[in-house]
JSON list of C-alpha atoms in Angstrom, two decimals:
[
{"chain": "A", "resi": 1, "resn": "MET", "atom": "CA", "xyz": [116.04, 95.98, 66.10]},
{"chain": "A", "resi": 2, "resn": "TRP", "atom": "CA", "xyz": [115.88, 92.66, 65.62]},
{"chain": "A", "resi": 3, "resn": "ARG", "atom": "CA", "xyz": [116.49, 92.51, 61.66]},
{"chain": "A", "resi": 4, "resn": "SER", "atom": "CA", "xyz": [119.67, 94.64, 62.16]},
{"chain": "A", "resi": 5, "resn": "ARG", "atom": "CA", "xyz": [121.09, 92.09, 64.60]},
{"chain": "A", "resi": 6, "resn": "VAL", "atom": "CA", "xyz": [120.32, 89.37, 62.35]},
{"chain": "A", "resi": 7, "resn": "VAL", "atom": "CA", "xyz": [122.08, 91.14, 59.29]},
{"chain": "A", "resi": 8, "resn": "LEU", "atom": "CA", "xyz": [125.25, 91.76, 61.65]},
{"chain": "A", "resi": 9, "resn": "ALA", "atom": "CA", "xyz": [125.29, 88.25, 62.68]},
{"chain": "A", "resi": 10, "resn": "ALA", "atom": "CA", "xyz": [125.40, 86.96, 59.38]},
{"chain": "A", "resi": 11, "resn": "LEU", "atom": "CA", "xyz": [128.06, 89.64, 57.92]},
{"chain": "A", "resi": 12, "resn": "ALA", "atom": "CA", "xyz": [129.95, 87.78, 61.35]},
{"chain": "A", "resi": 13, "resn": "SER", "atom": "CA", "xyz": [129.45, 84.61, 60.41]},
{"chain": "A", "resi": 14, "resn": "LEU", "atom": "CA", "xyz": [130.65, 85.42, 56.68]},
{"chain": "A", "resi": 15, "resn": "SER", "atom": "CA", "xyz": [133.25, 86.92, 58.26]},
{"chain": "A", "resi": 16, "resn": "LEU", "atom": "CA", "xyz": [134.32, 84.27, 60.82]},
{"chain": "A", "resi": 17, "resn": "THR", "atom": "CA", "xyz": [134.42, 81.64, 57.58]},
{"chain": "A", "resi": 18, "resn": "VAL", "atom": "CA", "xyz": [136.16, 83.54, 55.61]},
{"chain": "A", "resi": 19, "resn": "GLY", "atom": "CA", "xyz": [138.85, 83.58, 57.66]},
{"chain": "A", "resi": 20, "resn": "ALA", "atom": "CA", "xyz": [139.21, 79.67, 59.02]},
{"chain": "A", "resi": 21, "resn": "ALA", "atom": "CA", "xyz": [139.38, 79.25, 55.35]},
{"chain": "A", "resi": 22, "resn": "GLN", "atom": "CA", "xyz": [142.42, 81.30, 54.92]},
{"chain": "A", "resi": 23, "resn": "ALA", "atom": "CA", "xyz": [143.61, 79.64, 58.20]},
{"chain": "A", "resi": 24, "resn": "ALA", "atom": "CA", "xyz": [143.15, 76.40, 56.76]},
{"chain": "A", "resi": 25, "resn": "GLY", "atom": "CA", "xyz": [144.99, 77.37, 53.94]},
{"chain": "A", "resi": 26, "resn": "ALA", "atom": "CA", "xyz": [147.86, 78.57, 55.14]},
{"chain": "A", "resi": 27, "resn": "ALA", "atom": "CA", "xyz": [148.10, 75.56, 56.86]},
{"chain": "A", "resi": 28, "resn": "GLY", "atom": "CA", "xyz": [149.18, 73.56, 53.92]},
{"chain": "A", "resi": 29, "resn": "SER", "atom": "CA", "xyz": [147.43, 70.16, 54.82]},
{"chain": "A", "resi": 30, "resn": "GLU", "atom": "CA", "xyz": [143.90, 68.78, 55.07]},
{"chain": "A", "resi": 31, "resn": "ALA", "atom": "CA", "xyz": [144.87, 67.08, 58.04]},
{"chain": "A", "resi": 32, "resn": "ALA", "atom": "CA", "xyz": [145.53, 70.59, 59.35]},
{"chain": "A", "resi": 33, "resn": "ALA", "atom": "CA", "xyz": [142.50, 72.53, 58.25]},
{"chain": "A", "resi": 34, "resn": "PRO", "atom": "CA", "xyz": [139.71, 71.60, 60.88]},
{"chain": "A", "resi": 35, "resn": "ALA", "atom": "CA", "xyz": [142.08, 72.51, 63.59]},
{"chain": "A", "resi": 36, "resn": "ALA", "atom": "CA", "xyz": [142.89, 76.30, 61.80]},
{"chain": "A", "resi": 37, "resn": "ALA", "atom": "CA", "xyz": [138.74, 76.49, 61.10]},
{"chain": "A", "resi": 38, "resn": "ALA", "atom": "CA", "xyz": [137.75, 75.69, 64.70]},
{"chain": "A", "resi": 39, "resn": "GLY", "atom": "CA", "xyz": [140.30, 78.03, 66.16]},
{"chain": "A", "resi": 40, "resn": "SER", "atom": "CA", "xyz": [139.50, 80.54, 63.89]},
{"chain": "A", "resi": 41, "resn": "ARG", "atom": "CA", "xyz": [135.74, 80.55, 64.23]},
{"chain": "A", "resi": 42, "resn": "ALA", "atom": "CA", "xyz": [136.17, 80.40, 68.06]},
{"chain": "A", "resi": 43, "resn": "VAL", "atom": "CA", "xyz": [138.08, 84.18, 68.05]},
{"chain": "A", "resi": 44, "resn": "GLY", "atom": "CA", "xyz": [135.96, 86.97, 69.76]},
{"chain": "A", "resi": 45, "resn": "LEU", "atom": "CA", "xyz": [133.17, 84.73, 70.78]},
{"chain": "A", "resi": 46, "resn": "PRO", "atom": "CA", "xyz": [132.06, 84.04, 74.19]},
{"chain": "A", "resi": 47, "resn": "PRO", "atom": "CA", "xyz": [133.12, 80.99, 75.23]},
{"chain": "A", "resi": 48, "resn": "VAL", "atom": "CA", "xyz": [130.96, 78.19, 76.76]},
{"chain": "A", "resi": 49, "resn": "VAL", "atom": "CA", "xyz": [131.93, 77.11, 80.20]},
{"chain": "A", "resi": 50, "resn": "SER", "atom": "CA", "xyz": [130.34, 74.29, 82.51]},
{"chain": "A", "resi": 51, "resn": "HIS", "atom": "CA", "xyz": [133.86, 74.59, 85.46]},
{"chain": "A", "resi": 52, "resn": "VAL", "atom": "CA", "xyz": [135.52, 78.05, 86.38]},
{"chain": "A", "resi": 53, "resn": "PRO", "atom": "CA", "xyz": [138.90, 77.39, 87.11]},
{"chain": "A", "resi": 54, "resn": "THR", "atom": "CA", "xyz": [139.67, 78.91, 90.80]},
{"chain": "A", "resi": 55, "resn": "SER", "atom": "CA", "xyz": [141.90, 77.96, 93.06]},
{"chain": "A", "resi": 56, "resn": "GLU", "atom": "CA", "xyz": [138.94, 79.23, 95.55]},
{"chain": "A", "resi": 57, "resn": "LYS", "atom": "CA", "xyz": [137.08, 76.83, 97.37]},
{"chain": "A", "resi": 58, "resn": "VAL", "atom": "CA", "xyz": [133.75, 77.69, 95.86]},
{"chain": "A", "resi": 59, "resn": "VAL", "atom": "CA", "xyz": [130.96, 76.31, 93.68]},
{"chain": "A", "resi": 60, "resn": "PHE", "atom": "CA", "xyz": [128.56, 77.78, 91.79]},
{"chain": "A", "resi": 61, "resn": "ILE", "atom": "CA", "xyz": [124.21, 77.12, 92.01]},
{"chain": "A", "resi": 62, "resn": "THR", "atom": "CA", "xyz": [122.47, 77.92, 88.86]},
{"chain": "A", "resi": 63, "resn": "ILE", "atom": "CA", "xyz": [118.51, 77.22, 88.69]},
{"chain": "A", "resi": 64, "resn": "ASP", "atom": "CA", "xyz": [116.74, 77.09, 85.26]},
{"chain": "A", "resi": 65, "resn": "ASP", "atom": "CA", "xyz": [113.09, 77.38, 84.09]},
{"chain": "A", "resi": 66, "resn": "GLY", "atom": "CA", "xyz": [111.21, 78.72, 86.94]},
{"chain": "A", "resi": 67, "resn": "TRP", "atom": "CA", "xyz": [107.77, 76.91, 86.53]},
{"chain": "A", "resi": 68, "resn": "VAL", "atom": "CA", "xyz": [107.48, 76.08, 90.39]},
{"chain": "A", "resi": 69, "resn": "HIS", "atom": "CA", "xyz": [107.32, 78.55, 92.93]},
{"chain": "A", "resi": 70, "resn": "ASP", "atom": "CA", "xyz": [108.09, 77.10, 96.46]},
{"chain": "A", "resi": 71, "resn": "PRO", "atom": "CA", "xyz": [108.44, 79.76, 98.93]},
{"chain": "A", "resi": 72, "resn": "ALA", "atom": "CA", "xyz": [110.45, 76.86, 101.05]},
{"chain": "A", "resi": 73, "resn": "VAL", "atom": "CA", "xyz": [112.95, 77.65, 98.27]},
{"chain": "A", "resi": 74, "resn": "ALA", "atom": "CA", "xyz": [113.05, 81.33, 98.32]},
{"chain": "A", "resi": 75, "resn": "GLN", "atom": "CA", "xyz": [113.56, 80.56, 102.09]},
{"chain": "A", "resi": 76, "resn": "THR", "atom": "CA", "xyz": [116.57, 78.62, 101.79]},
{"chain": "A", "resi": 77, "resn": "LEU", "atom": "CA", "xyz": [118.37, 81.15, 99.40]},
{"chain": "A", "resi": 78, "resn": "VAL", "atom": "CA", "xyz": [117.40, 83.77, 101.35]},
{"chain": "A", "resi": 79, "resn": "GLU", "atom": "CA", "xyz": [118.26, 82.81, 104.61]},
{"chain": "A", "resi": 80, "resn": "GLN", "atom": "CA", "xyz": [121.45, 81.07, 104.45]},
{"chain": "A", "resi": 81, "resn": "ARG", "atom": "CA", "xyz": [122.41, 83.71, 102.05]},
{"chain": "A", "resi": 82, "resn": "VAL", "atom": "CA", "xyz": [123.20, 81.80, 99.22]},
{"chain": "A", "resi": 83, "resn": "PRO", "atom": "CA", "xyz": [124.20, 83.11, 95.73]},
{"chain": "A", "resi": 84, "resn": "ALA", "atom": "CA", "xyz": [122.49, 81.87, 92.75]},
{"chain": "A", "resi": 85, "resn": "SER", "atom": "CA", "xyz": [121.90, 82.59, 88.92]},
{"chain": "A", "resi": 86, "resn": "LEU", "atom": "CA", "xyz": [118.58, 82.05, 88.00]},
{"chain": "A", "resi": 87, "resn": "PHE", "atom": "CA", "xyz": [117.90, 81.25, 84.34]},
{"chain": "A", "resi": 88, "resn": "LEU", "atom": "CA", "xyz": [114.31, 81.87, 83.70]},
{"chain": "A", "resi": 89, "resn": "LEU", "atom": "CA", "xyz": [112.18, 81.57, 81.02]},
{"chain": "A", "resi": 90, "resn": "PRO", "atom": "CA", "xyz": [110.34, 84.85, 80.79]},
{"chain": "A", "resi": 91, "resn": "GLY", "atom": "CA", "xyz": [106.88, 82.87, 80.79]},
{"chain": "A", "resi": 92, "resn": "ALA", "atom": "CA", "xyz": [107.63, 80.96, 83.92]},
{"chain": "A", "resi": 93, "resn": "THR", "atom": "CA", "xyz": [108.01, 83.82, 85.93]},
{"chain": "A", "resi": 94, "resn": "SER", "atom": "CA", "xyz": [105.25, 86.21, 84.37]},
{"chain": "A", "resi": 95, "resn": "TYR", "atom": "CA", "xyz": [102.71, 84.99, 86.59]},
{"chain": "A", "resi": 96, "resn": "ASP", "atom": "CA", "xyz": [104.08, 85.63, 89.68]},
{"chain": "A", "resi": 97, "resn": "THR", "atom": "CA", "xyz": [106.59, 87.69, 89.20]},
{"chain": "A", "resi": 98, "resn": "GLN", "atom": "CA", "xyz": [106.76, 88.88, 92.86]},
{"chain": "A", "resi": 99, "resn": "TYR", "atom": "CA", "xyz": [108.10, 85.72, 93.89]},
{"chain": "A", "resi": 100, "resn": "PHE", "atom": "CA", "xyz": [111.28, 86.14, 91.60]},
{"chain": "A", "resi": 101, "resn": "THR", "atom": "CA", "xyz": [111.71, 90.03, 92.40]},
{"chain": "A", "resi": 102, "resn": "GLN", "atom": "CA", "xyz": [111.46, 89.62, 96.06]},
{"chain": "A", "resi": 103, "resn": "LEU", "atom": "CA", "xyz": [114.16, 86.84, 95.83]},
{"chain": "A", "resi": 104, "resn": "VAL", "atom": "CA", "xyz": [116.77, 88.94, 94.01]},
{"chain": "A", "resi": 105, "resn": "ALA", "atom": "CA", "xyz": [115.90, 91.90, 96.02]},
{"chain": "A", "resi": 106, "resn": "GLN", "atom": "CA", "xyz": [116.15, 89.71, 99.45]},
{"chain": "A", "resi": 107, "resn": "GLY", "atom": "CA", "xyz": [118.59, 87.15, 98.47]},
{"chain": "A", "resi": 108, "resn": "ARG", "atom": "CA", "xyz": [122.38, 87.59, 98.12]},
{"chain": "A", "resi": 109, "resn": "ALA", "atom": "CA", "xyz": [124.14, 88.06, 94.51]},
{"chain": "A", "resi": 110, "resn": "VAL", "atom": "CA", "xyz": [120.52, 85.98, 93.50]},
{"chain": "A", "resi": 111, "resn": "ASN", "atom": "CA", "xyz": [120.86, 87.43, 89.41]},
{"chain": "A", "resi": 112, "resn": "VAL", "atom": "CA", "xyz": [118.55, 86.73, 86.89]},
{"chain": "A", "resi": 113, "resn": "GLU", "atom": "CA", "xyz": [120.08, 85.59, 83.52]},
{"chain": "A", "resi": 114, "resn": "ASN", "atom": "CA", "xyz": [118.96, 84.23, 79.99]},
{"chain": "A", "resi": 115, "resn": "HIS", "atom": "CA", "xyz": [117.74, 81.03, 79.44]},
{"chain": "A", "resi": 116, "resn": "THR", "atom": "CA", "xyz": [115.73, 81.81, 75.82]},
{"chain": "A", "resi": 117, "resn": "VAL", "atom": "CA", "xyz": [112.06, 82.76, 75.44]},
{"chain": "A", "resi": 118, "resn": "ASN", "atom": "CA", "xyz": [110.78, 79.07, 74.80]},
{"chain": "A", "resi": 119, "resn": "HIS", "atom": "CA", "xyz": [113.75, 77.08, 75.60]},
{"chain": "A", "resi": 120, "resn": "PRO", "atom": "CA", "xyz": [114.25, 75.58, 72.11]},
{"chain": "A", "resi": 121, "resn": "ASP", "atom": "CA", "xyz": [117.64, 73.47, 70.77]},
{"chain": "A", "resi": 122, "resn": "LEU", "atom": "CA", "xyz": [119.50, 76.69, 69.54]},
{"chain": "A", "resi": 123, "resn": "THR", "atom": "CA", "xyz": [121.29, 74.95, 67.12]},
{"chain": "A", "resi": 124, "resn": "THR", "atom": "CA", "xyz": [118.55, 73.91, 64.96]},
{"chain": "A", "resi": 125, "resn": "LEU", "atom": "CA", "xyz": [117.57, 77.65, 64.38]},
{"chain": "A", "resi": 126, "resn": "ASP", "atom": "CA", "xyz": [118.00, 79.89, 61.78]},
{"chain": "A", "resi": 127, "resn": "ALA", "atom": "CA", "xyz": [119.84, 82.89, 62.73]},
{"chain": "A", "resi": 128, "resn": "ALA", "atom": "CA", "xyz": [116.34, 85.29, 63.06]},
{"chain": "A", "resi": 129, "resn": "GLY", "atom": "CA", "xyz": [115.08, 82.69, 65.47]},
{"chain": "A", "resi": 130, "resn": "LYS", "atom": "CA", "xyz": [118.11, 82.26, 67.95]},
{"chain": "A", "resi": 131, "resn": "ASP", "atom": "CA", "xyz": [118.12, 86.22, 67.40]},
{"chain": "A", "resi": 132, "resn": "ALA", "atom": "CA", "xyz": [114.38, 86.32, 68.43]},
{"chain": "A", "resi": 133, "resn": "GLU", "atom": "CA", "xyz": [114.98, 83.67, 71.54]},
{"chain": "A", "resi": 134, "resn": "VAL", "atom": "CA", "xyz": [117.96, 85.28, 72.97]},
{"chain": "A", "resi": 135, "resn": "CYS", "atom": "CA", "xyz": [117.63, 88.61, 72.74]},
{"chain": "A", "resi": 136, "resn": "GLY", "atom": "CA", "xyz": [113.83, 88.52, 73.11]},
{"chain": "A", "resi": 137, "resn": "ALA", "atom": "CA", "xyz": [114.68, 86.89, 76.66]},
{"chain": "A", "resi": 138, "resn": "GLY", "atom": "CA", "xyz": [117.00, 89.27, 77.12]},
{"chain": "A", "resi": 139, "resn": "GLU", "atom": "CA", "xyz": [114.90, 92.06, 76.67]},
{"chain": "A", "resi": 140, "resn": "GLN", "atom": "CA", "xyz": [112.08, 90.64, 78.80]},
{"chain": "A", "resi": 141, "resn": "VAL", "atom": "CA", "xyz": [114.33, 90.15, 81.62]},
{"chain": "A", "resi": 142, "resn": "ALA", "atom": "CA", "xyz": [116.05, 93.74, 81.45]},
{"chain": "A", "resi": 143, "resn": "ALA", "atom": "CA", "xyz": [112.13, 94.87, 81.60]},
{"chain": "A", "resi": 144, "resn": "THR", "atom": "CA", "xyz": [110.93, 92.38, 84.55]},
{"chain": "A", "resi": 145, "resn": "PHE", "atom": "CA", "xyz": [114.37, 92.81, 86.99]},
{"chain": "A", "resi": 146, "resn": "GLY", "atom": "CA", "xyz": [116.22, 96.12, 85.64]},
{"chain": "A", "resi": 147, "resn": "ARG", "atom": "CA", "xyz": [119.31, 94.57, 84.92]},
{"chain": "A", "resi": 148, "resn": "GLU", "atom": "CA", "xyz": [120.37, 93.45, 81.27]},
{"chain": "A", "resi": 149, "resn": "PRO", "atom": "CA", "xyz": [121.58, 89.31, 81.48]},
{"chain": "A", "resi": 150, "resn": "LYS", "atom": "CA", "xyz": [125.01, 88.83, 80.51]},
{"chain": "A", "resi": 151, "resn": "LEU", "atom": "CA", "xyz": [124.72, 85.01, 80.65]},
{"chain": "A", "resi": 152, "resn": "LEU", "atom": "CA", "xyz": [122.98, 82.47, 78.74]},
{"chain": "A", "resi": 153, "resn": "ARG", "atom": "CA", "xyz": [122.64, 78.81, 79.37]},
{"chain": "A", "resi": 154, "resn": "PRO", "atom": "CA", "xyz": [121.25, 77.79, 76.04]},
{"chain": "A", "resi": 155, "resn": "PRO", "atom": "CA", "xyz": [118.89, 75.12, 76.71]},
{"chain": "A", "resi": 156, "resn": "TYR", "atom": "CA", "xyz": [119.94, 71.17, 76.68]},
{"chain": "A", "resi": 157, "resn": "GLY", "atom": "CA", "xyz": [123.65, 72.71, 76.70]},
{"chain": "A", "resi": 158, "resn": "ALA", "atom": "CA", "xyz": [123.01, 72.57, 73.05]},
{"chain": "A", "resi": 159, "resn": "VAL", "atom": "CA", "xyz": [125.68, 74.93, 71.64]},
{"chain": "A", "resi": 160, "resn": "ASN", "atom": "CA", "xyz": [127.81, 75.82, 68.44]},
{"chain": "A", "resi": 161, "resn": "ASP", "atom": "CA", "xyz": [129.56, 78.54, 67.05]},
{"chain": "A", "resi": 162, "resn": "ASP", "atom": "CA", "xyz": [126.72, 80.04, 65.56]},
{"chain": "A", "resi": 163, "resn": "VAL", "atom": "CA", "xyz": [124.84, 79.78, 68.47]},
{"chain": "A", "resi": 164, "resn": "ARG", "atom": "CA", "xyz": [127.50, 81.57, 70.40]},
{"chain": "A", "resi": 165, "resn": "LEU", "atom": "CA", "xyz": [127.62, 84.27, 68.14]},
{"chain": "A", "resi": 166, "resn": "ALA", "atom": "CA", "xyz": [123.84, 84.96, 67.82]},
{"chain": "A", "resi": 167, "resn": "ALA", "atom": "CA", "xyz": [124.39, 85.24, 71.52]},
{"chain": "A", "resi": 168, "resn": "LYS", "atom": "CA", "xyz": [127.10, 88.02, 71.60]},
{"chain": "A", "resi": 169, "resn": "ALA", "atom": "CA", "xyz": [125.39, 89.74, 69.44]},
{"chain": "A", "resi": 170, "resn": "CYS", "atom": "CA", "xyz": [122.58, 89.77, 72.01]},
{"chain": "A", "resi": 171, "resn": "GLY", "atom": "CA", "xyz": [125.36, 91.08, 74.26]},
{"chain": "A", "resi": 172, "resn": "VAL", "atom": "CA", "xyz": [125.90, 87.62, 76.22]},
{"chain": "A", "resi": 173, "resn": "LYS", "atom": "CA", "xyz": [129.13, 87.90, 77.77]},
{"chain": "A", "resi": 174, "resn": "ALA", "atom": "CA", "xyz": [129.38, 83.87, 78.22]},
{"chain": "A", "resi": 175, "resn": "LEU", "atom": "CA", "xyz": [127.13, 80.44, 77.73]},
{"chain": "A", "resi": 176, "resn": "ILE", "atom": "CA", "xyz": [126.70, 78.74, 81.04]},
{"chain": "A", "resi": 177, "resn": "THR", "atom": "CA", "xyz": [126.27, 74.79, 80.83]},
{"chain": "A", "resi": 178, "resn": "TRP", "atom": "CA", "xyz": [126.92, 72.74, 84.29]},
{"chain": "A", "resi": 179, "resn": "THR", "atom": "CA", "xyz": [129.35, 70.49, 85.60]},
{"chain": "A", "resi": 180, "resn": "HIS", "atom": "CA", "xyz": [126.82, 68.71, 87.31]},
{"chain": "A", "resi": 181, "resn": "ASP", "atom": "CA", "xyz": [122.99, 68.11, 87.16]},
{"chain": "A", "resi": 182, "resn": "PHE", "atom": "CA", "xyz": [121.36, 67.71, 91.12]},
{"chain": "A", "resi": 183, "resn": "THR", "atom": "CA", "xyz": [118.01, 67.67, 89.52]},
{"chain": "A", "resi": 184, "resn": "THR", "atom": "CA", "xyz": [115.58, 64.67, 90.19]},
{"chain": "A", "resi": 185, "resn": "TRP", "atom": "CA", "xyz": [114.02, 63.74, 87.59]},
{"chain": "A", "resi": 186, "resn": "SER", "atom": "CA", "xyz": [112.74, 60.13, 87.33]},
{"chain": "A", "resi": 187, "resn": "GLU", "atom": "CA", "xyz": [114.78, 59.66, 90.08]},
{"chain": "A", "resi": 188, "resn": "THR", "atom": "CA", "xyz": [117.49, 61.02, 92.62]},
{"chain": "A", "resi": 189, "resn": "PRO", "atom": "CA", "xyz": [120.78, 61.36, 91.02]},
{"chain": "A", "resi": 190, "resn": "ALA", "atom": "CA", "xyz": [123.77, 59.68, 92.75]},
{"chain": "A", "resi": 191, "resn": "THR", "atom": "CA", "xyz": [125.54, 62.78, 94.61]},
{"chain": "A", "resi": 192, "resn": "PRO", "atom": "CA", "xyz": [128.82, 63.41, 93.18]},
{"chain": "A", "resi": 193, "resn": "GLN", "atom": "CA", "xyz": [131.71, 65.04, 94.74]},
{"chain": "A", "resi": 194, "resn": "LEU", "atom": "CA", "xyz": [131.72, 68.50, 93.88]},
{"chain": "A", "resi": 195, "resn": "GLN", "atom": "CA", "xyz": [135.51, 70.32, 92.80]},
{"chain": "A", "resi": 196, "resn": "ALA", "atom": "CA", "xyz": [136.39, 73.89, 93.04]},
{"chain": "A", "resi": 197, "resn": "GLY", "atom": "CA", "xyz": [134.66, 75.88, 90.12]},
{"chain": "A", "resi": 198, "resn": "ASP", "atom": "CA", "xyz": [132.07, 73.31, 89.85]},
{"chain": "A", "resi": 199, "resn": "ILE", "atom": "CA", "xyz": [128.98, 74.63, 88.15]},
{"chain": "A", "resi": 200, "resn": "VAL", "atom": "CA", "xyz": [125.59, 73.23, 89.59]},
{"chain": "A", "resi": 201, "resn": "LEU", "atom": "CA", "xyz": [122.52, 72.34, 88.19]},
{"chain": "A", "resi": 202, "resn": "LEU", "atom": "CA", "xyz": [119.09, 72.60, 89.85]},
{"chain": "A", "resi": 203, "resn": "HIS", "atom": "CA", "xyz": [115.19, 73.47, 88.06]},
{"chain": "A", "resi": 204, "resn": "PHE", "atom": "CA", "xyz": [112.56, 75.13, 89.89]},
{"chain": "A", "resi": 205, "resn": "THR", "atom": "CA", "xyz": [110.48, 71.87, 90.02]},
{"chain": "A", "resi": 206, "resn": "PRO", "atom": "CA", "xyz": [108.76, 70.24, 93.06]},
{"chain": "A", "resi": 207, "resn": "THR", "atom": "CA", "xyz": [111.72, 68.55, 94.23]},
{"chain": "A", "resi": 208, "resn": "LEU", "atom": "CA", "xyz": [114.02, 71.71, 94.42]},
{"chain": "A", "resi": 209, "resn": "GLY", "atom": "CA", "xyz": [114.17, 71.91, 97.43]},
{"chain": "A", "resi": 210, "resn": "ALA", "atom": "CA", "xyz": [115.33, 68.62, 98.20]},
{"chain": "A", "resi": 211, "resn": "ASP", "atom": "CA", "xyz": [117.67, 68.93, 95.39]},
{"chain": "A", "resi": 212, "resn": "LEU", "atom": "CA", "xyz": [119.26, 72.36, 96.70]},
{"chain": "A", "resi": 213, "resn": "LYS", "atom": "CA", "xyz": [119.90, 70.48, 100.05]},
{"chain": "A", "resi": 214, "resn": "ARG", "atom": "CA", "xyz": [121.92, 67.88, 98.45]},
{"chain": "A", "resi": 215, "resn": "ALA", "atom": "CA", "xyz": [123.92, 70.31, 96.46]},
{"chain": "A", "resi": 216, "resn": "LEU", "atom": "CA", "xyz": [124.63, 72.52, 99.67]},
{"chain": "A", "resi": 217, "resn": "ASP", "atom": "CA", "xyz": [125.44, 69.46, 101.69]},
{"chain": "A", "resi": 218, "resn": "ALA", "atom": "CA", "xyz": [127.40, 68.16, 98.86]},
{"chain": "A", "resi": 219, "resn": "ALA", "atom": "CA", "xyz": [129.53, 71.51, 98.85]},
{"chain": "A", "resi": 220, "resn": "LYS", "atom": "CA", "xyz": [129.76, 71.41, 102.40]},
{"chain": "A", "resi": 221, "resn": "ALA", "atom": "CA", "xyz": [131.22, 67.92, 102.69]},
{"chain": "A", "resi": 222, "resn": "ALA", "atom": "CA", "xyz": [133.43, 69.02, 100.04]},
{"chain": "A", "resi": 223, "resn": "GLY", "atom": "CA", "xyz": [134.60, 71.94, 101.80]},
{"chain": "A", "resi": 224, "resn": "LEU", "atom": "CA", "xyz": [133.16, 74.36, 99.44]},
{"chain": "A", "resi": 225, "resn": "LYS", "atom": "CA", "xyz": [131.08, 77.81, 99.86]},
{"chain": "A", "resi": 226, "resn": "PRO", "atom": "CA", "xyz": [128.38, 78.66, 97.09]},
{"chain": "A", "resi": 227, "resn": "ALA", "atom": "CA", "xyz": [129.70, 82.00, 95.42]},
{"chain": "A", "resi": 228, "resn": "ALA", "atom": "CA", "xyz": [128.67, 84.31, 92.93]},
{"chain": "A", "resi": 229, "resn": "LEU", "atom": "CA", "xyz": [129.24, 83.34, 89.44]},
{"chain": "A", "resi": 230, "resn": "MET", "atom": "CA", "xyz": [130.08, 86.57, 87.22]},
{"chain": "A", "resi": 231, "resn": "PRO", "atom": "CA", "xyz": [132.94, 88.01, 89.87]},
{"chain": "A", "resi": 232, "resn": "HIS", "atom": "CA", "xyz": [134.55, 84.63, 89.22]},
{"chain": "A", "resi": 233, "resn": "LEU", "atom": "CA", "xyz": [134.17, 84.51, 85.35]},
{"chain": "A", "resi": 234, "resn": "LYS", "atom": "CA", "xyz": [135.87, 88.02, 85.42]},
{"chain": "A", "resi": 235, "resn": "SER", "atom": "CA", "xyz": [138.54, 86.99, 87.60]},
{"chain": "A", "resi": 236, "resn": "ALA", "atom": "CA", "xyz": [139.29, 84.07, 85.39]},
{"chain": "A", "resi": 237, "resn": "GLY", "atom": "CA", "xyz": [139.85, 85.85, 82.42]},
{"chain": "A", "resi": 238, "resn": "LEU", "atom": "CA", "xyz": [136.66, 84.17, 80.66]},
{"chain": "A", "resi": 239, "resn": "VAL", "atom": "CA", "xyz": [134.57, 87.62, 80.18]},
{"chain": "A", "resi": 240, "resn": "GLN", "atom": "CA", "xyz": [135.77, 91.56, 80.69]}
]
């Protein structure tokens, strides 16, 4: 199956490249060529979204990877009914799948989405590598959670049109990056002033409980409520 997807992606890439070249030629100048090419290659590809344009007072909680399974975090998401998109790695969920299946079953609008199989920089991979990482993760998520993911968080936020093309071939409707990263790495980051439509990035690390609390407190201080991501992507016309 992956071979057919790679062939289709390669043909689509060739078609997009030819279309870009034709558009550049029609523009009549070297200065216009890059803009024409960029516009042509973007046609039909899933969008890259770091912020959702909305008039509603909402913010979007997203949590990556899945390596640390803190019961207190699951309790917070369930008891406070926090909508969240979980961009999980199959390997991080496989040793304690029940933690996540119960969270999805009990939580309010908690969905599992695609974060690839091995967390590579997708821009460095060939077509077969992109397919294996994105489609492979999507198939594993569907097998475990009974739902095919439609959103992809590209590791490190690394995206180009070839990644978008590969994502489309794997059924991805949008690539989700982020507005603000609340994750505590070497030190706790400064808390930003959240705005409506912001996408908050968190990770399943030992500090997730505290990081999630900071994010929820920041949302409350800004008069915002966490909301499910996909319905608002549709409302904004970013996905169908």
